[in-house]
Amino acid sequence: MIGFGFATVPLAYCVPSEILPRKWRPMAQAAMNVAASLGACSAPLIIGALTKANSHTGWRNFYWLEMGLWGLTAICLFFGYKPPKRHTDFDHLSLTQKIARLDLPGFFLLTAGTTLLLSGLNLGGGLYAWSSAPVLSTIIIGILCLFSFGIYEWKATTTGILHHELFHGGKSGGRTFAICVGLIFIEGILLFSYTIFYPTLTTELFTRDALLLAAREQPFWIAGGIGTVIYGYVSTRFRSIRAPLFIGFLFLTAGIVGLATIYPKDGLNALAFSGLAGLGFGSPLILLIAAVQLSTPHHLIATATAATTCSRAIASTIFTAVFAAAFKARVQRFIPDYVSHVVLEAGLPYTSVGDFVKAIAAGDESALSSVAGVDMGILSAGSNAAKQAFADSVRAVYIIAAPFGLLACICCFFLGDLRMAMNYTVDAPLEALHPRHHTTGEKKDSV
């Protein structure tokens, strides 16, 4: 249900861009991202404090708070958002006729394809082996559905989810839109490698305190909020998307590469690379959304923005499964190898190694202390070995993600020049604009 409601987010990106001059779109998106960064900063701290106060039920209170905020937002939108009425070619149609005009076959193929593909990717390596029938069948059928979706959108319709006008306009139009969709796919890969696995890295290597964990995530979001203002201003001031976008991807990639080098004693380095990645994150989302909205026809601004954010969502879901599989495969292999080798050298009896490894992998401190032959030296050696195993396991996630960042940096140079599109035109003014009529000293034009 949350995901269904979250799908309305592209509309929030559209409204500021429509009501302001086209030149200011990067800055408008920057303002949106600052608000998002403030939420991303405050939410982990709130839930961390609530969880620390009550580890069993504290997190529930956060979701009650979140429900209240979302409910208040819905009420404010319902009563406070009153845009001027727009007239379209579909005003005369009934609700049923309007629904019939939607790209229902495209919706079905895309939904079925992504659902089956992502289900297969999440099942593989967990409940089932990658070679098992449930995994292979869902992945293959999902890919076939997505392939059919592409053929259908290309050959069977011109006004579907991927409206053909989105790809018109040459280098500064359709080509730029297509590249932006690919770039935000990559941004999703990079972002979710951080947002999902940086907390895991922090928990296993540096702290298990919920509030401190939230605090260690702050450099990314604070740097992102500051950086997004800088990128938005530079893009608006110089009417350029390509250069600040390249710089942002460069910083984001550098931060991801840095996180791939983290060891258990590199707590300060982890914070620094988190901030560096955040500084880069401030650029792609705002500039790619602005570029998409500048390179596509105004009447398709919502469709173009939705297609872009959909690409990001698909990337995050697919690569979360990929990252999780890589991490799980490594940690299941590394913890027994690293820990058993170290504790045997520290003097643990061979017969106790299996129980010790199981207990330390599960994080069961009471079981660890009850293993025969364990002393403080063995516990310390085993704990350090487990941390190193986790560090080397998480490293695989960032090693997978980093090359995509390099690819994004290269793709930035193929974007079209949007300088001419960044003018003072307002596509959807909030009030009707009329020319001034002077009553004195004015000659009337002859008809």
XYZ file of C-alpha atoms in Angstrom:
447
model
C 0.000 0.000 0.000
C 2.847 2.368 0.783
C 4.405 1.675 -2.604
C 1.110 2.307 -4.378
C 0.830 5.709 -2.726
C 4.510 6.452 -3.237
C 3.940 6.202 -6.992
C 2.387 9.693 -6.891
C 5.796 11.246 -6.146
C 6.519 12.070 -9.845
C 3.570 14.467 -9.761
C 5.276 16.392 -6.964
C 8.338 16.809 -9.188
C 6.182 18.114 -12.043
C 4.257 20.908 -10.329
C 7.208 23.183 -9.384
C 8.699 22.803 -12.855
C 5.452 23.752 -14.586
C 4.674 26.885 -12.590
C 8.167 28.410 -12.765
C 10.225 29.595 -15.760
C 11.952 26.712 -17.527
C 15.364 28.181 -16.692
C 14.656 27.751 -12.986
C 13.734 24.075 -13.163
C 17.072 22.807 -11.773
C 16.711 25.159 -8.804
C 13.084 24.101 -8.307
C 14.134 20.456 -8.204
C 16.960 21.400 -5.823
C 14.416 22.908 -3.426
C 12.428 19.675 -3.594
C 15.561 17.658 -2.851
C 16.480 19.867 0.109
C 13.096 19.068 1.638
C 13.677 15.367 0.961
C 17.152 15.581 2.534
C 15.721 17.184 5.672
C 13.296 14.295 5.947
C 16.069 11.774 5.325
C 18.157 13.409 8.078
C 15.424 13.637 10.682
C 13.650 10.301 10.146
C 16.608 8.014 11.058
C 17.374 10.125 14.130
C 13.751 9.967 15.283
C 13.409 6.229 14.762
C 16.862 5.698 16.281
C 15.908 7.631 19.417
C 12.559 5.841 19.711
C 14.190 2.438 19.229
C 16.893 3.223 21.769
C 14.230 4.241 24.288
C 12.323 0.996 23.717
C 13.974 -1.616 21.528
C 10.806 -3.736 21.303
C 8.045 -1.239 20.486
C 9.797 2.088 19.889
C 9.866 1.631 16.136
C 6.071 1.308 16.082
C 5.728 4.855 17.362
C 7.684 6.109 14.368
C 5.191 4.560 11.969
C 2.322 6.169 13.891
C 4.119 9.494 13.474
C 4.691 8.809 9.799
C 1.033 7.934 9.295
C 0.026 11.237 10.876
C 2.373 13.220 8.644
C 1.138 11.493 5.499
C -2.461 11.995 6.556
C -1.817 15.697 7.169
C -0.172 15.938 3.752
C -3.205 14.371 2.084
C -5.546 16.793 3.869
C -3.419 19.802 2.906
C -3.358 18.700 -0.724
C -7.101 18.102 -0.812
C -8.058 21.449 0.673
C -5.069 23.625 -0.214
C -4.005 22.644 -3.734
C -6.409 24.373 -6.118
C -4.667 24.737 -9.500
C -6.413 26.451 -12.418
C -8.718 24.147 -14.348
C -7.087 22.650 -17.433
C -9.012 21.692 -20.520
C -7.977 18.633 -22.522
C -9.269 16.611 -25.444
C -10.692 14.079 -22.980
C -12.930 16.376 -20.909
C -16.082 15.161 -22.648
C -15.392 11.480 -21.922
C -16.880 9.522 -19.045
C -14.658 7.894 -16.410
C -15.059 4.499 -18.081
C -14.085 5.938 -21.466
C -11.047 7.653 -19.942
C -9.909 4.391 -18.357
C -10.340 2.657 -21.722
C -7.977 5.223 -23.271
C -5.209 4.162 -20.891
C -2.459 1.833 -22.059
C -3.935 -1.176 -20.257
C -2.003 -3.849 -22.230
C 1.211 -1.957 -21.510
C 0.344 -1.713 -17.821
C -0.313 -5.450 -17.673
C 2.875 -6.486 -19.488
C 5.084 -4.109 -17.500
C 3.556 -5.059 -14.147
C 3.639 -8.793 -14.865
C 7.177 -8.666 -16.239
C 8.694 -6.663 -13.393
C 6.816 -8.627 -10.717
C 7.923 -12.013 -12.032
C 11.494 -10.927 -12.738
C 11.968 -9.328 -9.334
C 10.306 -12.257 -7.565
C 12.727 -14.645 -9.232
C 15.724 -12.493 -8.360
C 14.665 -12.297 -4.721
C 13.925 -16.025 -4.462
C 17.261 -17.058 -5.968
C 20.034 -17.822 -3.515
C 17.588 -17.675 -0.595
C 14.569 -19.946 -0.439
C 15.615 -21.689 -3.653
C 18.811 -22.340 -5.549
C 19.418 -20.211 -8.648
C 19.094 -23.317 -10.823
C 15.721 -24.350 -9.345
C 12.519 -24.368 -11.398
C 10.659 -21.680 -9.364
C 13.523 -19.221 -9.808
C 14.277 -19.903 -13.470
C 10.616 -19.972 -14.511
C 9.738 -16.641 -12.893
C 12.866 -14.935 -14.231
C 12.433 -16.253 -17.788
C 8.702 -15.488 -17.961
C 9.348 -12.043 -16.485
C 11.995 -11.278 -19.115
C 9.667 -12.473 -21.879
C 6.878 -10.206 -20.578
C 9.226 -7.220 -20.492
C 10.450 -8.021 -23.998
C 6.825 -8.209 -25.146
C 6.180 -4.870 -23.439
C 9.002 -3.280 -25.419
C 7.747 -4.689 -28.718
C 4.182 -3.622 -27.938
C 5.185 -0.058 -27.055
C 7.346 0.143 -30.182
C 5.066 -1.411 -32.790
C 1.504 -1.659 -31.448
C 0.937 1.836 -30.044
C 2.349 5.335 -30.328
C 0.623 6.830 -27.280
C 1.293 4.245 -24.583
C 3.384 4.396 -21.435
C 6.436 5.091 -23.592
C 4.751 7.723 -25.761
C 6.612 8.024 -29.062
C 6.775 11.828 -28.832
C 9.127 11.380 -25.882
C 11.763 10.126 -28.313
C 11.373 12.865 -30.925
C 13.452 16.019 -31.157
C 16.936 14.744 -31.948
C 19.990 15.168 -29.739
C 18.449 17.734 -27.385
C 15.106 15.931 -27.287
C 14.493 12.215 -27.526
C 18.131 11.194 -27.269
C 18.646 13.238 -24.128
C 15.470 11.785 -22.611
C 16.586 8.212 -23.329
C 20.050 8.835 -21.856
C 18.513 10.440 -18.765
C 16.322 7.382 -18.182
C 19.445 5.223 -18.372
C 21.394 7.566 -16.094
C 18.744 7.581 -13.395
C 18.721 3.775 -13.594
C 22.424 3.935 -12.728
C 21.773 6.517 -10.010
C 19.340 4.051 -8.455
C 22.030 1.352 -8.484
C 24.539 3.620 -6.755
C 22.102 5.140 -4.274
C 20.628 1.882 -3.035
C 24.027 0.248 -2.711
C 24.579 2.950 -0.104
C 21.186 3.301 1.574
C 20.689 -0.436 2.109
C 24.204 -1.702 2.808
C 25.882 1.250 4.537
C 23.702 0.653 7.636
C 24.706 -3.025 7.508
C 28.371 -2.077 7.272
C 28.019 0.390 10.150
C 26.115 -2.039 12.379
C 28.561 -4.895 11.910
C 31.789 -2.881 12.053
C 31.278 0.209 14.188
C 28.170 0.394 16.387
C 24.930 -1.393 17.190
C 23.445 1.595 18.990
C 20.346 2.642 16.997
C 20.848 6.365 17.601
C 24.569 6.289 16.778
C 23.788 4.291 13.643
C 21.387 7.032 12.531
C 23.962 9.695 13.385
C 26.611 7.996 11.245
C 24.242 8.204 8.263
C 23.945 11.988 8.538
C 27.044 13.005 6.499
C 25.481 11.577 3.340
C 22.174 13.424 3.663
C 23.645 16.680 4.974
C 26.214 16.803 2.169
C 23.477 15.867 -0.297
C 21.234 18.701 0.884
C 24.042 21.260 0.665
C 25.321 19.932 -2.649
C 21.913 19.935 -4.286
C 21.597 23.702 -3.731
C 25.025 24.269 -5.273
C 24.302 22.089 -8.307
C 20.884 23.675 -8.784
C 22.297 27.194 -8.625
C 25.192 26.440 -10.989
C 22.893 24.741 -13.482
C 20.412 27.632 -13.399
C 23.080 30.334 -13.480
C 25.007 28.906 -16.427
C 22.064 27.157 -18.125
C 23.939 23.866 -18.162
C 22.919 20.348 -17.174
C 25.801 18.287 -18.509
C 28.779 19.680 -16.537
C 27.277 19.730 -13.014
C 25.707 16.322 -13.661
C 29.100 14.870 -14.585
C 30.686 16.342 -11.448
C 27.915 14.915 -9.288
C 28.273 11.415 -10.710
C 32.046 11.690 -10.319
C 31.762 12.489 -6.597
C 29.096 9.827 -6.067
C 31.240 7.196 -7.787
C 34.308 8.265 -5.803
C 32.353 7.857 -2.570
C 31.186 4.379 -3.577
C 34.755 3.395 -4.498
C 35.903 4.715 -1.128
C 33.330 2.599 0.706
C 34.714 -0.447 -1.111
C 38.012 0.108 0.750
C 36.605 0.172 4.299
C 38.090 -2.078 6.987
C 36.867 -2.604 10.575
C 39.076 0.171 12.000
C 38.180 2.750 9.329
C 35.285 4.414 11.147
C 36.370 7.952 10.234
C 37.024 6.984 6.619
C 33.517 5.541 6.370
C 32.049 8.878 7.480
C 34.213 10.796 5.011
C 33.316 8.594 2.050
C 29.664 8.720 3.081
C 29.805 12.515 2.921
C 31.610 12.416 -0.428
C 28.957 10.117 -1.885
C 26.259 12.417 -0.499
C 27.882 15.440 -2.111
C 27.635 13.640 -5.435
C 24.092 12.433 -4.788
C 22.921 16.051 -4.671
C 23.330 16.329 -8.443
C 21.848 13.403 -10.448
C 18.264 13.335 -9.222
C 17.549 17.062 -9.587
C 19.419 17.549 -12.856
C 18.139 14.396 -14.540
C 14.538 15.256 -13.672
C 15.102 18.800 -14.947
C 16.739 17.504 -18.140
C 13.867 15.093 -18.784
C 11.313 17.855 -18.329
C 13.262 20.216 -20.599
C 13.810 17.686 -23.380
C 10.228 16.409 -23.716
C 6.942 18.075 -24.779
C 5.128 19.884 -21.991
C 1.926 17.870 -22.346
C 3.957 14.728 -21.574
C 5.837 16.132 -18.566
C 4.077 13.826 -16.088
C 4.546 10.777 -18.323
C 8.238 11.555 -18.862
C 8.869 12.177 -15.158
C 7.008 9.007 -14.173
C 8.967 6.920 -16.693
C 12.193 8.315 -15.258
C 11.357 7.585 -11.628
C 10.054 4.155 -12.659
C 13.461 3.392 -14.166
C 15.058 4.303 -10.847
C 12.655 2.096 -8.902
C 13.290 -0.882 -11.179
C 17.044 -0.420 -10.838
C 16.860 -0.295 -7.060
C 14.714 -3.421 -6.855
C 16.758 -5.485 -9.299
C 20.122 -4.533 -7.879
C 19.019 -4.843 -4.277
C 18.437 -8.517 -5.082
C 21.788 -8.729 -6.883
C 23.641 -7.015 -4.034
C 21.917 -9.161 -1.414
C 22.821 -12.350 -3.275
C 26.476 -11.299 -3.606
C 26.666 -10.247 0.043
C 24.982 -13.402 1.318
C 27.177 -15.709 -0.758
C 30.309 -14.052 0.576
C 29.305 -13.796 4.211
C 28.236 -17.450 4.319
C 31.670 -18.417 3.023
C 33.876 -15.850 4.761
C 32.602 -16.072 8.351
C 33.309 -19.816 8.757
C 36.672 -19.489 6.967
C 37.917 -16.381 8.780
C 36.586 -17.180 12.247
C 37.539 -20.855 12.380
C 41.096 -20.114 11.269
C 41.596 -17.361 13.859
C 40.019 -19.098 16.868
C 41.968 -22.297 16.247
C 45.167 -20.260 16.336
C 43.929 -18.564 19.534
C 43.562 -21.962 21.233
C 39.898 -22.949 20.838
C 39.467 -26.759 20.774
C 38.670 -28.100 17.316
C 35.478 -29.733 18.591
C 34.115 -26.344 19.673
C 34.776 -24.477 16.425
C 31.455 -25.373 14.782
C 29.386 -24.164 17.737
C 31.479 -21.005 18.035
C 31.037 -20.127 14.347
C 27.275 -20.695 14.494
C 26.939 -18.518 17.588
C 29.044 -15.644 16.257
C 27.275 -15.697 12.884
C 23.930 -15.437 14.691
C 25.203 -12.742 17.062
C 24.168 -14.874 20.046
C 26.372 -13.688 22.928
C 24.949 -16.114 25.475
C 25.661 -19.058 23.182
C 29.207 -17.803 22.605
C 30.001 -17.668 26.299
C 28.733 -21.229 26.777
C 30.975 -22.770 24.086
C 33.529 -25.112 25.660
C 37.059 -23.720 25.832
C 36.167 -20.078 25.145
C 38.010 -17.257 26.914
C 38.164 -13.481 26.418
C 41.105 -13.718 24.020
C 39.275 -16.184 21.781
C 36.094 -14.081 21.891
C 38.033 -10.974 20.867
C 39.853 -12.783 18.059
C 36.629 -14.323 16.766
C 34.795 -10.995 16.895
C 37.544 -9.241 14.941
C 37.583 -12.016 12.348
C 33.802 -11.802 11.953
C 34.043 -8.037 11.436
C 36.667 -8.550 8.746
C 34.441 -11.145 7.089
C 31.525 -8.694 7.048
C 33.759 -5.922 5.680
C 34.974 -8.133 2.842
C 31.403 -9.265 2.146
C 29.928 -5.749 1.940
C 32.875 -4.742 -0.221
C 31.429 -6.858 -3.040
C 28.340 -4.622 -3.160
C 30.364 -1.488 -3.823
C 32.674 -3.254 -6.258
C 29.600 -4.213 -8.304
C 28.144 -0.688 -8.141
C 31.276 1.372 -8.872
C 31.679 0.522 -12.609
C 28.141 1.744 -13.243
C 29.169 5.112 -11.832
C 32.038 5.275 -14.307
C 29.619 4.428 -17.120
C 27.329 7.255 -15.974
C 30.195 9.758 -16.071
C 30.896 8.793 -19.689
C 27.218 8.945 -20.697
C 26.941 12.515 -19.399
C 29.009 13.733 -22.349
C 26.388 12.448 -24.802
C 23.573 14.590 -23.419
C 22.267 17.311 -25.704
C 22.722 21.034 -25.090
C 19.599 22.259 -23.287
C 20.668 25.905 -23.106
C 17.999 27.055 -25.571
C 15.267 25.212 -23.678
C 16.247 26.908 -20.394
C 14.374 30.138 -21.069
C 11.797 32.200 -19.177
C 8.745 30.410 -20.571
C 6.234 29.300 -17.920
C 4.358 26.236 -19.154
C 1.543 26.312 -16.585
C 1.177 29.758 -14.975
C -0.930 29.888 -11.842
C -2.904 32.856 -13.112
C -4.030 34.073 -16.501
C -1.569 36.609 -17.904
C -2.896 39.519 -19.954
C -0.986 42.242 -21.842
C -1.078 45.695 -20.335
C -3.367 48.265 -21.986
C -2.337 51.901 -21.663
C -5.100 54.493 -21.862
C -2.942 57.527 -22.564
C -0.496 58.226 -25.335
C -1.261 54.927 -27.012
C -2.131 54.384 -30.649
C -4.604 51.691 -31.430
C -3.703 49.297 -34.185
C -5.924 49.424 -37.212
C -7.850 46.302 -38.022
